[in-house]
Coordinates of C-alpha atoms and ligand atoms in Angstrom, one line a residue:
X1 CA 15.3 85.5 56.7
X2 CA 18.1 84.8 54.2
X3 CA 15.7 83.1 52.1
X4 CA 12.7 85.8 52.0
X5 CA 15.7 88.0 51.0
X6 CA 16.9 86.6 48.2
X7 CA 12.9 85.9 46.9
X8 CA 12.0 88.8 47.3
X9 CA 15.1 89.6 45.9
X10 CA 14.9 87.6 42.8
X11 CA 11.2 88.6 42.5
X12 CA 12.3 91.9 41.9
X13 CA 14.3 90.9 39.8
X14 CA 11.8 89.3 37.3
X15 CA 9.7 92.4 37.9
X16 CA 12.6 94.3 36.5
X17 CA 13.9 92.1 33.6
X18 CA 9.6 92.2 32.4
X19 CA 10.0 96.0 32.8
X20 CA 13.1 96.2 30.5
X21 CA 11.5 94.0 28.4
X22 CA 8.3 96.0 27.8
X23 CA 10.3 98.9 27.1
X24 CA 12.5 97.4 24.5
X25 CA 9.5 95.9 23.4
X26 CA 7.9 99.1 23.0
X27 CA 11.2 100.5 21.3
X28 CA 11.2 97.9 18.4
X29 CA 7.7 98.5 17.9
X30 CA 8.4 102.3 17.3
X31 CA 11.0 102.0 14.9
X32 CA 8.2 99.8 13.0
X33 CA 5.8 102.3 13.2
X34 CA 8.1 105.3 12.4
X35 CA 9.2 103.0 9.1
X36 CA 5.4 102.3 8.2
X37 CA 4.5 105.7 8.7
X38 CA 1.5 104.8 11.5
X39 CA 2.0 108.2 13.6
X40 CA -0.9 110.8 12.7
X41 CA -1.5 114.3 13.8
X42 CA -4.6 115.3 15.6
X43 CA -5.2 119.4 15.9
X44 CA -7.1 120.8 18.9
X45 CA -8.3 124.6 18.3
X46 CA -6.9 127.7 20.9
X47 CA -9.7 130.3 20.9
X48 CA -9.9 133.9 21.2
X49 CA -11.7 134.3 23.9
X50 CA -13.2 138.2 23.0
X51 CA -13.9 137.2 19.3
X52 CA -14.2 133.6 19.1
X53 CA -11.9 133.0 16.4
X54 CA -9.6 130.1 16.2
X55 CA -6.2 131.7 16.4
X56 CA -3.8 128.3 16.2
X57 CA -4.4 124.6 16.5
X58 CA -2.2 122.4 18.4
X59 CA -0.8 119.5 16.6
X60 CA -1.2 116.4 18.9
X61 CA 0.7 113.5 18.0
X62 CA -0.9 110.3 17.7
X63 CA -0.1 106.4 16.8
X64 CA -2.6 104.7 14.4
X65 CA -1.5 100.7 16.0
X66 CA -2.3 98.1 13.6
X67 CA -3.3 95.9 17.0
X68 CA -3.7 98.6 19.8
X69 CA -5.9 101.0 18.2
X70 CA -5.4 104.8 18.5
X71 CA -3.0 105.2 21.3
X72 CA -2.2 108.8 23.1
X73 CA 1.6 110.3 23.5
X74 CA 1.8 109.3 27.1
X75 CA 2.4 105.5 26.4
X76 CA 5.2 106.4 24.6
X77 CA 6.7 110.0 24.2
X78 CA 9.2 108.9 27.0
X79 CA 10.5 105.7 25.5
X80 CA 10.7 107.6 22.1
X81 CA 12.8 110.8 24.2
X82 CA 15.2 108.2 26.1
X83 CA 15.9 106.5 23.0
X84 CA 16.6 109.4 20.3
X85 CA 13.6 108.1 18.5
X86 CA 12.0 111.6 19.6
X87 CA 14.4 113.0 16.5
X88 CA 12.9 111.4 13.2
X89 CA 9.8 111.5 15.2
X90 CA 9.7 114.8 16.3
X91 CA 11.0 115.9 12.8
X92 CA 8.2 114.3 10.9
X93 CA 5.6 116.1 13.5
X94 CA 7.0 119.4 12.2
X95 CA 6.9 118.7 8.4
X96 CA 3.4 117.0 8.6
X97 CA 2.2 120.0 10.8
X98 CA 3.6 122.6 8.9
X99 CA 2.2 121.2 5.7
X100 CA -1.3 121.1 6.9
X101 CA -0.6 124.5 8.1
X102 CA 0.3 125.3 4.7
X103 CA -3.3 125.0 3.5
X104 CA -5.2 126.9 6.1
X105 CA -6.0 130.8 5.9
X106 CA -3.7 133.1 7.1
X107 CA -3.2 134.0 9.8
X108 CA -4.2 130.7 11.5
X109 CA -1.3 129.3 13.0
X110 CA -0.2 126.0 14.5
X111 CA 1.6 125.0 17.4
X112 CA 4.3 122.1 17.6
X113 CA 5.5 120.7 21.2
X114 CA 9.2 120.1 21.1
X115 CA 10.6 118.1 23.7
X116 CA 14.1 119.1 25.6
X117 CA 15.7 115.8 24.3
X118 CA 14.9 117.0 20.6
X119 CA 16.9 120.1 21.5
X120 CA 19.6 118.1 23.0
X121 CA 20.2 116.1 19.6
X122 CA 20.7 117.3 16.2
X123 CA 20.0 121.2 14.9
X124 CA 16.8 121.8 15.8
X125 CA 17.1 125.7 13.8
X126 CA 17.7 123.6 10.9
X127 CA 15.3 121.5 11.3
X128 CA 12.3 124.2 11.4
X129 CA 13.9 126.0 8.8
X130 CA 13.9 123.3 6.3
X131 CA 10.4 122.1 7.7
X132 CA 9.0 126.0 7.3
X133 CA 10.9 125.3 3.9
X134 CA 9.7 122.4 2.5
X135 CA 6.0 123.4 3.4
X136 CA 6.2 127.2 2.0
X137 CA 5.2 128.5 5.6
X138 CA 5.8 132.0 7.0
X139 CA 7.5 131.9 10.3
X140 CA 4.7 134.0 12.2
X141 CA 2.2 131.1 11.2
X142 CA 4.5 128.2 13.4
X143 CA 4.5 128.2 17.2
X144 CA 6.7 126.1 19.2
X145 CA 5.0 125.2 22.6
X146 CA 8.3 124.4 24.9
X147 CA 8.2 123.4 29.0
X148 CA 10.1 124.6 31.7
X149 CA 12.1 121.7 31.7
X150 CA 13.8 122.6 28.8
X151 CA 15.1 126.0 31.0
X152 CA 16.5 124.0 33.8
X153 CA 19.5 122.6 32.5
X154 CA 21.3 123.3 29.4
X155 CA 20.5 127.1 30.1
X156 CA 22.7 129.1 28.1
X157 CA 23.0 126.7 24.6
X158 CA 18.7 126.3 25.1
X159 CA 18.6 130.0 25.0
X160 CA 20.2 131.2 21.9
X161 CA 18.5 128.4 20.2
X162 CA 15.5 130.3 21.2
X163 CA 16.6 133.4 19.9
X164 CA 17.8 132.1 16.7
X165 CA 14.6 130.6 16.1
X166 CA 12.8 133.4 17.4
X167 CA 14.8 136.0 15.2
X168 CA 13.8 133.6 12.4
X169 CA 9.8 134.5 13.0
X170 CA 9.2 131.9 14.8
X171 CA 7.1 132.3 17.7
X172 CA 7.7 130.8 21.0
X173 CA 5.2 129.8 23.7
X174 CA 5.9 128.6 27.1
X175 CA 4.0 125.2 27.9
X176 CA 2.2 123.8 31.1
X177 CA 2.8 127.4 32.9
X178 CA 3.0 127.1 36.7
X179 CA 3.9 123.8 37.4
X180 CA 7.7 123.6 36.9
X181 CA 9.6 125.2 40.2
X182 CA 11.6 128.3 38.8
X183 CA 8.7 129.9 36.0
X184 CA 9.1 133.2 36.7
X185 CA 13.1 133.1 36.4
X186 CA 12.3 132.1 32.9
X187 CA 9.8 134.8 32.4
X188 CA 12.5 137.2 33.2
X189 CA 15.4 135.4 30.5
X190 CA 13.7 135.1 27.7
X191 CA 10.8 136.9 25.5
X192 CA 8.3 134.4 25.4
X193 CA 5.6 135.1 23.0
X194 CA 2.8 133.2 25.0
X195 CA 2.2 131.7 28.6
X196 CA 0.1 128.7 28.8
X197 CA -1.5 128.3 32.0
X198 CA -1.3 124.9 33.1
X199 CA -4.7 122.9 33.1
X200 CA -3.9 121.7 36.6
X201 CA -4.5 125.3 37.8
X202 CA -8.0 125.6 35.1
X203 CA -9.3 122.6 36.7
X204 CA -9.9 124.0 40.3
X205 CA -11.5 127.3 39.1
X206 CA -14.2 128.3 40.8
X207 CA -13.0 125.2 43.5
X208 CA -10.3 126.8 45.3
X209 CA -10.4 130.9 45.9
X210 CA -6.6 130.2 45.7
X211 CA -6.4 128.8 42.9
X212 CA -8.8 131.6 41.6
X213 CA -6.0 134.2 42.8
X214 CA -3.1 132.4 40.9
X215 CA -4.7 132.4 37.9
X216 CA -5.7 136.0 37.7
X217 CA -2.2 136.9 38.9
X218 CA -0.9 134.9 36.2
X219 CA -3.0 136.6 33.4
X220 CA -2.1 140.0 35.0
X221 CA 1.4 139.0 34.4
X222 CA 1.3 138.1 30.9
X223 CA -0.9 141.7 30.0
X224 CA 2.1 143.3 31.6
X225 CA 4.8 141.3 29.9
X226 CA 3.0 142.1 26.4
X227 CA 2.3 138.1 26.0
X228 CA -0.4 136.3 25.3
X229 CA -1.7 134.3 27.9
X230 CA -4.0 131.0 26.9
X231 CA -5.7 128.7 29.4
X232 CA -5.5 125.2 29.3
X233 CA -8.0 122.5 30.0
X234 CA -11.2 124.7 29.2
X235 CA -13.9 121.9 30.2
X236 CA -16.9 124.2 31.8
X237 CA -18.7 127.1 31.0
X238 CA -17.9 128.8 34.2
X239 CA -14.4 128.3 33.9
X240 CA -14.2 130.2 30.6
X241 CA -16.5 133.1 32.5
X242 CA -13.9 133.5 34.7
X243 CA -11.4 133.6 32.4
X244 CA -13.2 135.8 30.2
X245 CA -13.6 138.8 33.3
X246 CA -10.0 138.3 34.0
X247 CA -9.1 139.1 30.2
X248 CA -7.5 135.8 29.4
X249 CA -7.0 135.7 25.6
X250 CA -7.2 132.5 24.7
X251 CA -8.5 129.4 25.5
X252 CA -7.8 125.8 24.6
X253 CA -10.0 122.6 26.1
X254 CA -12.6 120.1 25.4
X255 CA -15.2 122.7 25.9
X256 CA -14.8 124.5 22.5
X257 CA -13.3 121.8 20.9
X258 CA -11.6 118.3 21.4
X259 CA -8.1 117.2 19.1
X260 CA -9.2 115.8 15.4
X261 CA -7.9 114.6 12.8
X262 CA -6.5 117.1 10.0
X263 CA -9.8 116.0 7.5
X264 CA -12.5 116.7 10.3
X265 CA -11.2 120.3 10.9
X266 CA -12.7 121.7 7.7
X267 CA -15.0 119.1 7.2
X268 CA -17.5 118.9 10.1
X269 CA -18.6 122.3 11.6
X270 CA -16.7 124.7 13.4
X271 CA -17.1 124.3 17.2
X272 CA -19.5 127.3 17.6
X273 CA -18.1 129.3 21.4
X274 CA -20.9 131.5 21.8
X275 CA -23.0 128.3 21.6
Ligands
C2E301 P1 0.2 119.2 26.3 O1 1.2 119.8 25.3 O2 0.0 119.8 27.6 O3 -1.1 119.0 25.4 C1 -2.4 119.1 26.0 C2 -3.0 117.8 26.4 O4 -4.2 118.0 27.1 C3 -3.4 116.9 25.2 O5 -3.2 115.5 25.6 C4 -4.8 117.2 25.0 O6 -5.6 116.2 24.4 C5 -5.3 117.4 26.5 N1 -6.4 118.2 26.6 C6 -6.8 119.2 25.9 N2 -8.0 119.8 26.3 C7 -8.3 119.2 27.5 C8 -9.4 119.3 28.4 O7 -10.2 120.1 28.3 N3 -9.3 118.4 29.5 C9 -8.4 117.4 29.6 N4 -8.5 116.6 30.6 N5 -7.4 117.3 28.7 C10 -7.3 118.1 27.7 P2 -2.4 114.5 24.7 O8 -2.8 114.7 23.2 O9 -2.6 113.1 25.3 O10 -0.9 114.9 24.8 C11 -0.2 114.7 26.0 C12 1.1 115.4 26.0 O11 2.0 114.7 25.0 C13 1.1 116.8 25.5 O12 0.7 117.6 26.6 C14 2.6 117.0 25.1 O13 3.4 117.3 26.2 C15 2.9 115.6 24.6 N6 2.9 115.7 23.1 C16 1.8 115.6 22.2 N7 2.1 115.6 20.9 C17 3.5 115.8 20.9 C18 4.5 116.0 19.9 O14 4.2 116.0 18.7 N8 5.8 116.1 20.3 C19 6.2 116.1 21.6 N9 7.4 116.2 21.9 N10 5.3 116.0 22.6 C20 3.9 115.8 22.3
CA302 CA1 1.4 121.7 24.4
CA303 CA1 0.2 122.0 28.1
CA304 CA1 1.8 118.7 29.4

């Protein structure tokens, strides 16, 4: 018995050390990307769902590997948050997007996702401002995109750095609505601009008459709050039906229009809704 312990022990071990090692790994490789400047941002259009315009695309960071390819924020957000790499990161996402922003028609706006650590480290105020800055933006055309996460500790500090950045023009809209465990404490403490429904919730439409019920409640709630509400995850036609009799404004999925690259946005044609 003392042996399997100590295997199983040491295999766990190894299992660990390979673990550590990946994400160091994956670390080192970051820094070499950030220097060479391999991160690109791809912009997915949010809809009006009554006219069809394209009110704001959503920058979605991406990493152009030299041996992996194209590869997604999942793989590596969360190494780049738990090792401050998220700052220079997250600070080049906001001067890239807000120069490509710089170029589109008024009053197009885009959206940036911030994550909690980039709050957490560094002026983030500053860091818009001189973004918004460098680029010659107005305020009303940049929209952070935050998650409830960001609420649940560092409540009071997170706040007035909303504010100020709100009282700068900045608009502020709340990410991945519905699945965090306290949302509509949040609702209540700060002025949020615009409520994202979470796609988990778009992606059982028509499924689950609950589901069906949440979503409509949600929508209600944003009318009455004065925010904008935009659903996530848009992949079907009867999905944006739904949301379309329930008065959702906007809508955001691969139905109307997958993320691209800055050039293909004005180069190939429009996603056409009513088609
Ligand atoms: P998110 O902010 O919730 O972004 C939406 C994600 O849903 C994107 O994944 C998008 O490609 C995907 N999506 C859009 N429409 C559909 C659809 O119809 N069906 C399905 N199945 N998926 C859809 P992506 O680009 O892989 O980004 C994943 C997450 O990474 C984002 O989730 C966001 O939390 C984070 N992220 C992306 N870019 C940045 C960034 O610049 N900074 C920070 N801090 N986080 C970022
Ligand atoms: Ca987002
Ligand atoms: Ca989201
Ligand atoms: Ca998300």
């Amino acid at each position: 018995a003392k042996a399997d312990g100590r295997g199983t022990f040491r295999f766990f071990e190894e299992g660990m050390n390979r673990a550590v090692h990946a994400r160091l790994q994956l670390e080192q490789e970051l820094r070499r990307g950030i220097a060479q400047g391999e991160f690109v941002l791809h912009y997915q259009p949010q809809h009006d769902l009554a006219t069809k315009e394209i009110r704001s695309y959503e920058a979605l960071l991406r990493w152009q590997h030299p041996r992996h390819g194209l590869v997604g924020p999942d793989t590596f957000i969360t190494v780049a948050e738990e090792t401050g790499l998220i700052e220079p990161l997250g600070r080049w996402v906001m001067q890239q997007a807000c120069r490509d922003a710089a170029r589109w028609l008024p009053p197009l706006k885009v959206s940036v996702n911030l994550s909690p650590a980039q709050f957490r480290s560094g002026d983030i105020v500053a860091m818009v401002a001189e973004a918004l800055e460098a680029a010659d933006l107005e305020p009303d055309r940049l929209e952070l995109e935050i998650t409830e996460s960001l609420l649940l500790n560092h409540t009071e500090t997170t706040l007035s750095t909303l504010s100020r950045l709100k009282a700068m023009g900045v608009r502020i809209a709340m990410d991945d609505f519905g699945t965090g465990y306290s949302s509509l404490a949040y609702l209540w403490q700060f002025p949020f601009d615009k409520l994202k429904i979470d796609r988990s919730f778009i992606g059982n439409l028509n499924v689950d008459r609950n589901v069906d019920a949440i979503v409509a409640a949600i929508i209600g709630l944003g009318h009455s709050l004065g925010m904008t509400v935009t659903a996530e995850g848009v992949e079907v036609e009867e999905q944006a039906k739904f949301l379309e009799s329930h008065a959702c404004h906007e809508i955001q999925g691969f139905l109307y229009g997958t993320p691209a690259p800055y050039a293909g946005l004005l180069a190939g044609p429009r996603p056409d809704p009513k088609r």
